[in-house]
Coordinates of N, CA and C in Angstrom, one line a residue:
M234 N 96.5 206.7 96.8 CA 95.3 205.9 96.6 C 95.5 204.9 95.5
L235 N 96.0 205.4 94.3 CA 96.2 204.5 93.2 C 97.3 203.5 93.5
D236 N 98.3 203.9 94.3 CA 99.4 203.0 94.6 C 98.8 201.8 95.5
R237 N 97.9 202.2 96.4 CA 97.2 201.1 97.2 C 96.4 200.2 96.3
F238 N 95.7 200.8 95.3 CA 94.9 200.0 94.4 C 95.8 199.0 93.6
R239 N 97.0 199.5 93.2 CA 97.9 198.7 92.4 C 98.4 197.5 93.3
A240 N 98.7 197.8 94.6 CA 99.1 196.7 95.5 C 98.0 195.7 95.6
L241 N 96.8 196.1 95.8 CA 95.7 195.2 95.9 C 95.5 194.4 94.7
A242 N 95.6 195.1 93.5 CA 95.4 194.4 92.2 C 96.5 193.3 92.1
T243 N 97.7 193.6 92.5 CA 98.8 192.6 92.4 C 98.5 191.4 93.2
R244 N 98.0 191.6 94.4 CA 97.6 190.4 95.2 C 96.5 189.6 94.6
V245 N 95.5 190.3 94.1 CA 94.3 189.6 93.5 C 94.7 188.9 92.2
F246 N 95.5 189.5 91.3 CA 95.7 188.9 90.0 C 96.9 188.0 89.9
T247 N 97.7 187.9 90.9 CA 98.9 187.1 90.9 C 98.5 185.6 90.6
P248 N 97.5 185.0 91.3 CA 97.2 183.6 91.0 C 96.7 183.4 89.6
L249 N 95.9 184.4 89.0 CA 95.5 184.3 87.6 C 96.7 184.4 86.7
A250 N 97.6 185.3 87.0 CA 98.8 185.5 86.2 C 99.6 184.2 86.1
K251 N 99.8 183.5 87.2 CA 100.5 182.3 87.3 C 99.8 181.2 86.5
L252 N 98.5 181.2 86.6 CA 97.7 180.2 85.9 C 97.8 180.3 84.4
L253 N 97.7 181.6 83.9 CA 97.8 181.8 82.5 C 99.2 181.5 82.0
L254 N 100.3 181.8 82.8 CA 101.6 181.4 82.4 C 101.8 179.9 82.3
S255 N 101.1 179.2 83.2 CA 101.2 177.7 83.2 C 100.5 177.1 81.9
W256 N 99.6 177.9 81.4 CA 98.9 177.5 80.2 C 99.7 177.9 78.9
G257 N 100.8 178.6 79.1 CA 101.6 179.0 77.9 C 101.1 180.4 77.3
V258 N 100.3 181.1 78.0 CA 99.8 182.4 77.6 C 100.9 183.4 77.9
S259 N 101.3 184.2 76.9 CA 102.3 185.2 77.1 C 101.8 186.6 77.6
P260 N 102.6 187.4 78.3 CA 102.1 188.7 78.7 C 101.7 189.6 77.5
D261 N 102.4 189.4 76.4 CA 102.1 190.2 75.2 C 100.7 189.9 74.6
T262 N 100.3 188.6 74.7 CA 99.0 188.2 74.3 C 97.9 188.8 75.1
V263 N 98.1 188.8 76.4 CA 97.2 189.5 77.3 C 97.1 191.0 77.0
T264 N 98.2 191.6 76.7 CA 98.2 193.0 76.4 C 97.4 193.3 75.1
V265 N 97.6 192.5 74.1 CA 96.9 192.7 72.8 C 95.4 192.4 73.0
L266 N 95.0 191.3 73.7 CA 93.6 191.0 73.9 C 92.9 192.0 74.7
G267 N 93.6 192.5 75.7 CA 93.0 193.5 76.6 C 92.7 194.8 75.8
T268 N 93.6 195.2 74.9 CA 93.3 196.4 74.1 C 92.2 196.2 73.1
L269 N 92.1 195.0 72.5 CA 91.0 194.6 71.6 C 89.7 194.7 72.4
G270 N 89.7 194.2 73.6 CA 88.5 194.2 74.4 C 88.0 195.6 74.7
V271 N 89.0 196.5 75.1 CA 88.6 197.9 75.3 C 88.1 198.5 74.1
C272 N 88.7 198.3 72.9 CA 88.2 198.9 71.7 C 86.8 198.4 71.3
V273 N 86.5 197.1 71.6 CA 85.2 196.6 71.3 C 84.1 197.2 72.2
G274 N 84.5 197.3 73.5 CA 83.6 197.9 74.4 C 83.3 199.4 74.1
A275 N 84.3 200.1 73.7 CA 84.2 201.6 73.4 C 83.6 201.8 72.1
L276 N 84.1 201.2 71.0 CA 83.6 201.5 69.7 C 82.4 200.7 69.3
G277 N 82.1 199.6 70.0 CA 81.0 198.8 69.7 C 79.7 199.2 70.4
F278 N 79.9 199.9 71.6 CA 78.8 200.2 72.5 C 78.6 201.7 72.7
Y279 N 79.6 202.5 72.9 CA 79.4 203.9 73.1 C 78.7 204.6 72.0
P280 N 79.1 204.4 70.7 CA 78.4 205.1 69.6 C 76.9 204.9 69.6
N281 N 76.4 203.8 70.2 CA 75.0 203.5 70.2 C 74.4 203.8 71.5
H282 N 75.1 204.6 72.3 CA 74.6 205.1 73.6 C 74.4 203.9 74.6
H283 N 75.1 202.8 74.5 CA 75.1 201.8 75.5 C 76.2 202.0 76.4
F284 N 76.1 203.1 77.2 CA 77.2 203.6 78.0 C 77.5 202.6 79.1
L285 N 76.5 202.0 79.8 CA 76.8 201.1 80.9 C 77.4 199.8 80.4
A286 N 76.9 199.2 79.4 CA 77.4 198.0 78.9 C 78.8 198.2 78.4
G287 N 79.1 199.3 77.7 CA 80.4 199.5 77.2 C 81.4 199.7 78.3
T288 N 81.0 200.5 79.3 CA 81.9 200.7 80.4 C 82.2 199.4 81.2
L289 N 81.2 198.6 81.4 CA 81.5 197.3 82.1 C 82.5 196.4 81.3
I290 N 82.3 196.4 80.0 CA 83.2 195.6 79.2 C 84.6 196.2 79.2
I291 N 84.7 197.5 79.1 CA 86.0 198.2 79.2 C 86.7 197.9 80.5
A292 N 85.9 198.0 81.6 CA 86.5 197.9 82.9 C 87.1 196.5 83.1
V293 N 86.4 195.5 82.5 CA 87.0 194.1 82.6 C 88.3 194.0 81.9
F294 N 88.4 194.6 80.7 CA 89.6 194.4 79.9 C 90.7 195.4 80.3
V295 N 90.3 196.5 81.0 CA 91.3 197.4 81.5 C 92.3 196.8 82.5
F296 N 91.7 195.8 83.2 CA 92.6 195.1 84.2 C 93.7 194.3 83.6
S297 N 93.6 194.0 82.3 CA 94.7 193.3 81.6 C 96.0 194.2 81.6
D298 N 95.8 195.5 81.8 CA 97.0 196.4 81.9 C 97.8 196.1 83.1
T299 N 97.1 195.6 84.2 CA 97.8 195.2 85.4 C 98.3 193.8 85.3
L300 N 97.4 192.9 84.7 CA 97.7 191.5 84.6 C 98.9 191.2 83.8
D301 N 99.1 191.9 82.7 CA 100.2 191.6 81.8 C 101.6 191.9 82.5
G302 N 101.5 193.0 83.3 CA 102.8 193.4 84.0 C 103.1 192.4 85.1
I303 N 102.1 191.9 85.8 CA 102.3 190.9 86.8 C 102.9 189.6 86.2
M304 N 102.3 189.2 85.0 CA 102.8 188.0 84.3 C 104.2 188.2 83.9
A305 N 104.6 189.4 83.4 CA 105.9 189.6 82.9 C 106.9 189.5 84.0
R306 N 106.6 190.1 85.2 CA 107.5 190.0 86.3 C 107.6 188.6 86.9
A307 N 106.5 187.9 86.9 CA 106.5 186.5 87.4 C 107.3 185.6 86.5
A308 N 107.3 185.8 85.2 CA 108.0 185.0 84.3 C 109.4 185.5 84.1
G309 N 109.8 186.6 84.7 CA 111.1 187.2 84.5 C 111.3 187.7 83.0
K310 N 110.2 188.1 82.4 CA 110.2 188.6 81.0 C 110.0 190.1 80.8
S311 N 110.2 190.8 81.9 CA 110.0 192.3 81.7 C 111.1 192.8 80.8
S312 N 110.7 193.6 79.8 CA 111.6 194.0 78.8 C 111.2 195.3 78.2
S313 N 112.1 196.0 77.5 CA 111.8 197.2 76.8 C 110.7 197.0 75.8
W314 N 110.7 195.9 75.1 CA 109.7 195.6 74.1 C 108.3 195.5 74.7
G315 N 108.2 194.8 75.9 CA 106.9 194.7 76.5 C 106.4 196.1 77.0
A316 N 107.3 196.9 77.5 CA 107.0 198.3 78.0 C 106.5 199.1 76.8
F317 N 107.2 199.0 75.7 CA 106.8 199.8 74.5 C 105.5 199.3 74.0
L318 N 105.2 198.0 73.9 CA 104.0 197.5 73.4 C 102.8 197.9 74.3
D319 N 103.0 197.8 75.6 CA 102.0 198.2 76.6 C 101.6 199.7 76.5
S320 N 102.6 200.5 76.4 CA 102.4 202.0 76.3 C 101.7 202.3 75.0
T321 N 102.1 201.7 73.9 CA 101.5 202.0 72.6 C 100.1 201.6 72.6
L322 N 99.8 200.4 73.0 CA 98.4 199.9 73.0 C 97.5 200.6 74.0
D323 N 98.1 201.1 75.1 CA 97.4 202.0 76.0 C 96.8 203.2 75.3
R324 N 97.6 203.8 74.4 CA 97.2 205.0 73.7 C 96.0 204.6 72.8
I325 N 96.1 203.4 72.2 CA 95.0 203.0 71.3 C 93.7 202.8 72.1
G326 N 93.8 202.2 73.2 CA 92.7 202.0 74.1 C 92.0 203.3 74.5
D327 N 92.9 204.3 74.9 CA 92.4 205.6 75.3 C 91.7 206.3 74.2
A328 N 92.3 206.2 73.0 CA 91.7 206.8 71.8 C 90.3 206.2 71.5
A329 N 90.2 204.9 71.7 CA 89.0 204.2 71.4 C 87.9 204.7 72.4
I330 N 88.2 204.9 73.7 CA 87.2 205.3 74.7 C 86.7 206.7 74.3
F331 N 87.6 207.6 74.1 CA 87.1 209.0 73.8 C 86.5 209.1 72.4
G332 N 87.1 208.2 71.5 CA 86.6 208.2 70.1 C 85.1 207.7 70.1
G333 N 84.9 206.7 70.9 CA 83.5 206.1 71.0 C 82.5 207.1 71.5
L334 N 82.9 207.9 72.5 CA 82.0 209.0 73.0 C 81.8 210.1 71.9
L335 N 82.9 210.4 71.2 CA 82.9 211.4 70.2 C 81.9 211.0 69.1
L336 N 82.0 209.7 68.7 CA 81.1 209.3 67.6 C 79.6 209.4 68.0
Y337 N 79.3 209.1 69.3 CA 77.9 209.2 69.7 C 77.5 210.7 69.7
Y338 N 78.3 211.5 70.3 CA 77.8 212.9 70.4 C 77.9 213.6 69.0
A339 N 78.7 213.1 68.1 CA 78.6 213.7 66.7 C 77.3 213.2 66.1
K340 N 76.9 212.0 66.4 CA 75.7 211.5 65.7 C 74.4 212.2 66.2
V341 N 74.4 212.6 67.5 CA 73.3 213.3 68.0 C 73.5 214.9 68.0
Q342 N 74.6 215.3 67.3 CA 74.9 216.7 67.1 C 74.9 217.5 68.4
N343 N 75.5 217.0 69.4 CA 75.8 217.7 70.6 C 77.2 218.3 70.5
H344 N 77.2 219.5 70.0 CA 78.5 220.2 69.7 C 79.4 220.4 70.9
L345 N 78.8 220.8 72.0 CA 79.6 221.0 73.2 C 80.3 219.7 73.6
M346 N 79.6 218.6 73.6 CA 80.2 217.3 74.0 C 81.2 216.8 73.0
V347 N 81.0 217.1 71.7 CA 81.9 216.8 70.7 C 83.2 217.5 70.9
N348 N 83.1 218.8 71.2 CA 84.3 219.6 71.4 C 85.1 219.2 72.7
L349 N 84.3 218.9 73.8 CA 85.0 218.5 75.0 C 85.7 217.1 74.9
T350 N 85.0 216.2 74.2 CA 85.6 214.9 74.0 C 86.8 214.9 73.1
L351 N 86.7 215.7 72.1 CA 87.9 215.9 71.2 C 89.0 216.5 71.9
A352 N 88.8 217.5 72.8 CA 89.8 218.2 73.5 C 90.5 217.2 74.5
C353 N 89.7 216.3 75.1 CA 90.3 215.3 76.0 C 91.1 214.3 75.2
L354 N 90.6 213.9 74.0 CA 91.4 213.0 73.2 C 92.7 213.6 72.8
V355 N 92.7 214.8 72.3 CA 93.9 215.4 71.7 C 94.9 215.7 72.9
L356 N 94.4 216.3 73.9 CA 95.3 216.8 75.0 C 95.8 215.6 75.8
G357 N 95.0 214.5 75.9 CA 95.5 213.3 76.6 C 96.7 212.7 75.8
M358 N 96.6 212.7 74.5 CA 97.7 212.2 73.7 C 99.0 213.1 73.9
L359 N 98.7 214.4 74.0 CA 99.8 215.4 74.2 C 100.5 215.2 75.5
V360 N 99.7 214.8 76.5 CA 100.3 214.6 77.8 C 101.3 213.4 77.7
S361 N 100.9 212.3 77.1 CA 101.7 211.2 76.9 C 102.9 211.5 76.0
Y362 N 102.7 212.2 74.9 CA 103.8 212.5 74.0 C 104.8 213.4 74.7
A363 N 104.4 214.3 75.5 CA 105.4 215.2 76.1 C 106.4 214.4 77.0
R364 N 105.8 213.4 77.8 CA 106.7 212.6 78.6 C 107.6 211.7 77.8
A365 N 107.0 211.1 76.7 CA 107.8 210.2 75.9 C 108.9 210.9 75.2
R366 N 108.6 212.1 74.7 CA 109.6 212.9 74.0 C 110.7 213.4 74.9
A367 N 110.3 213.8 76.1 CA 111.3 214.2 77.1 C 112.3 213.1 77.4
E368 N 111.7 211.9 77.7 CA 112.5 210.7 78.0 C 113.4 210.3 76.9
G369 N 112.9 210.5 75.6 CA 113.7 210.2 74.4 C 114.9 211.1 74.3
L370 N 114.8 212.3 74.9 CA 115.9 213.3 74.9 C 116.8 213.2 76.2
G371 N 116.5 212.2 77.0 CA 117.3 212.0 78.2 C 116.9 212.8 79.4
M372 N 115.7 213.4 79.3 CA 115.1 214.1 80.5 C 113.9 213.4 81.0
T373 N 113.3 214.0 82.0 CA 112.0 213.5 82.6 C 110.9 214.5 82.5
A374 N 109.7 213.9 82.5 CA 108.5 214.8 82.5 C 107.4 214.1 83.2
N375 N 107.7 213.4 84.3 CA 106.7 212.7 85.0 C 106.0 213.6 86.1
V376 N 105.5 214.7 85.6 CA 104.8 215.7 86.5 C 103.5 216.0 85.9
G377 N 102.6 216.6 86.7 CA 101.3 217.0 86.2 C 100.2 216.6 87.1
I378 N 99.0 217.3 86.9 CA 97.9 217.0 87.8 C 96.9 215.9 87.1
A379 N 97.2 215.5 85.9 CA 96.3 214.6 85.2 C 97.0 213.4 84.6
E380 N 97.4 212.5 85.4 CA 98.0 211.3 84.9 C 97.0 210.4 84.1
R381 N 97.4 209.5 83.3 CA 96.5 208.6 82.5 C 95.5 207.9 83.4
A382 N 96.0 207.3 84.5 CA 95.1 206.5 85.3 C 94.0 207.3 85.9
D383 N 94.3 208.6 86.3 CA 93.3 209.4 86.8 C 92.2 209.8 85.8
R384 N 92.7 210.1 84.6 CA 91.8 210.5 83.5 C 90.9 209.3 83.1
L385 N 91.5 208.1 83.1 CA 90.7 206.9 82.7 C 89.6 206.6 83.7
V386 N 90.0 206.6 85.0 CA 89.0 206.3 86.0 C 87.9 207.3 86.0
A387 N 88.2 208.6 85.8 CA 87.2 209.6 85.9 C 86.2 209.5 84.7
V388 N 86.7 209.3 83.5 CA 85.8 209.2 82.4 C 85.0 207.9 82.4
L389 N 85.5 206.8 82.8 CA 84.8 205.6 82.9 C 83.7 205.6 83.9
V390 N 84.0 206.1 85.1 CA 83.0 206.2 86.2 C 81.9 207.1 85.8
A391 N 82.2 208.3 85.2 CA 81.2 209.2 84.8 C 80.3 208.6 83.7
T392 N 80.9 208.0 82.7 CA 80.2 207.4 81.6 C 79.3 206.3 82.1
G393 N 79.8 205.4 82.9 CA 79.0 204.3 83.5 C 77.8 204.9 84.3
L394 N 78.0 205.9 85.1 CA 76.9 206.5 85.8 C 75.8 207.1 84.9
V395 N 76.2 207.7 83.9 CA 75.3 208.3 82.9 C 74.5 207.1 82.3
G396 N 75.2 206.0 82.0 CA 74.5 204.9 81.5 C 73.5 204.3 82.4
M397 N 73.7 204.5 83.7 CA 72.7 204.1 84.7 C 71.6 205.0 85.0
G398 N 71.6 206.2 84.3 CA 70.5 207.1 84.4 C 70.9 208.4 85.1
V399 N 72.1 208.6 85.6 CA 72.5 209.9 86.1 C 72.5 210.9 85.0
P400 N 72.0 212.2 85.3 CA 72.0 213.2 84.3 C 73.3 213.4 83.6
E401 N 73.2 213.6 82.3 CA 74.4 213.7 81.4 C 75.3 214.9 81.8
V402 N 74.8 215.8 82.6 CA 75.6 217.0 83.0 C 76.8 216.5 83.7
L403 N 76.7 215.4 84.4 CA 77.9 214.8 85.1 C 79.1 214.6 84.2
L404 N 78.8 213.9 83.0 CA 79.8 213.6 82.1 C 80.3 214.9 81.4
T405 N 79.5 215.9 81.2 CA 79.9 217.1 80.7 C 80.9 217.8 81.6
V406 N 80.6 217.8 82.9 CA 81.5 218.5 83.8 C 82.8 217.7 83.9
V407 N 82.8 216.4 83.9 CA 84.0 215.6 84.0 C 84.9 215.8 82.8
L408 N 84.3 215.8 81.6 CA 85.1 216.0 80.4 C 85.7 217.4 80.4
A409 N 84.9 218.4 80.9 CA 85.5 219.8 80.9 C 86.6 219.8 81.9
V410 N 86.5 219.2 83.0 CA 87.6 219.2 84.0 C 88.8 218.5 83.5
L411 N 88.6 217.3 82.8 CA 89.7 216.6 82.3 C 90.4 217.3 81.2
A412 N 89.7 218.0 80.4 CA 90.3 218.8 79.3 C 91.2 219.9 79.9
V413 N 90.7 220.6 80.9 CA 91.5 221.7 81.5 C 92.7 221.1 82.2
A414 N 92.5 220.0 83.0 CA 93.5 219.4 83.7 C 94.6 218.8 82.8
S415 N 94.2 218.3 81.6 CA 95.2 217.8 80.6 C 96.0 218.9 80.1
L416 N 95.3 220.0 79.8 CA 96.0 221.2 79.2 C 97.1 221.7 80.3
V417 N 96.7 221.8 81.5 CA 97.6 222.2 82.6 C 98.7 221.3 82.7
T418 N 98.5 220.0 82.6 CA 99.6 219.0 82.6 C 100.6 219.1 81.5
V419 N 100.0 219.4 80.3 CA 100.9 219.6 79.2 C 101.9 220.8 79.4
V420 N 101.3 221.9 79.9 CA 102.1 223.1 80.2 C 103.1 222.8 81.3
Q421 N 102.6 222.1 82.4 CA 103.6 221.7 83.4 C 104.7 220.9 82.9
R422 N 104.5 220.0 82.0 CA 105.6 219.2 81.5 C 106.5 220.0 80.6
I423 N 105.9 220.9 79.8 CA 106.8 221.8 79.0 C 107.7 222.6 79.9
V424 N 107.2 223.2 80.9 CA 108.0 224.0 81.8 C 109.0 223.2 82.5
F425 N 108.6 222.0 82.9 CA 109.6 221.1 83.6 C 110.7 220.7 82.8
V426 N 110.4 220.4 81.5 CA 111.5 220.0 80.6 C 112.4 221.2 80.2
R427 N 111.8 222.4 80.1 CA 112.5 223.6 79.7 C 113.6 223.9 80.8
R428 N 113.2 223.7 82.1 CA 114.1 224.0 83.2 C 115.3 223.0 83.1
Q429 N 115.0 221.7 82.8 CA 116.1 220.8 82.7 C 117.0 221.1 81.5
A430 N 116.4 221.5 80.4 CA 117.2 221.8 79.2 C 118.1 223.0 79.3
L431 N 117.6 224.0 80.1 CA 118.4 225.2 80.3 C 119.3 225.2 81.5
R432 N 119.2 224.1 82.3 CA 120.1 224.0 83.5 C 121.5 223.9 83.1
P433 N 122.4 224.7 83.7 CA 123.8 224.7 83.4 C 124.4 223.3 83.6
A434 N 125.3 222.9 82.7 CA 125.9 221.6 82.8 C 126.8 221.6 84.1
A435 N 126.9 220.5 84.8 CA 127.7 220.4 86.0 C 129.2 220.4 85.6

């Protein structure tokens, strides 16, 4: 499903990518601006319970994660630096989203939501770290039931719906599921890497 979405997004954003390149805008600039937009939407709106407005702003800027890649490929500028910058700023954006929710629920003293949001934030980072560390050691860890895109779509949809008046229990359930799924993914990646590390050399 996500693969089909990426193919559609590529077709939709390719004209815009070419236009921006013709104006001299670099893929790195789009990456940075996209992350700043996500941070503004999350940290500027979520702590004040403007869930719908924050989600709409985040959704607009999240598309930069697709746009910058299309631009890099179109310009023949795909590089290790671009991949590193994109992945690093993705983590910042994710932290801002969950951090914005955490700030709101801390302010209203909803301890359950604080704990769930914190769990999603920490475990989400561990999911990414496990894969990055494995690849740094020459192994792979691209397994698990909770990839970043899945987590991001789930929390944004749930938060936006709550902002539209849907009962908050929806977001509670989604955060609980994401926390458990992230924990399972971390364990899956640890087991997967352990099997590679203990595999007899050929």
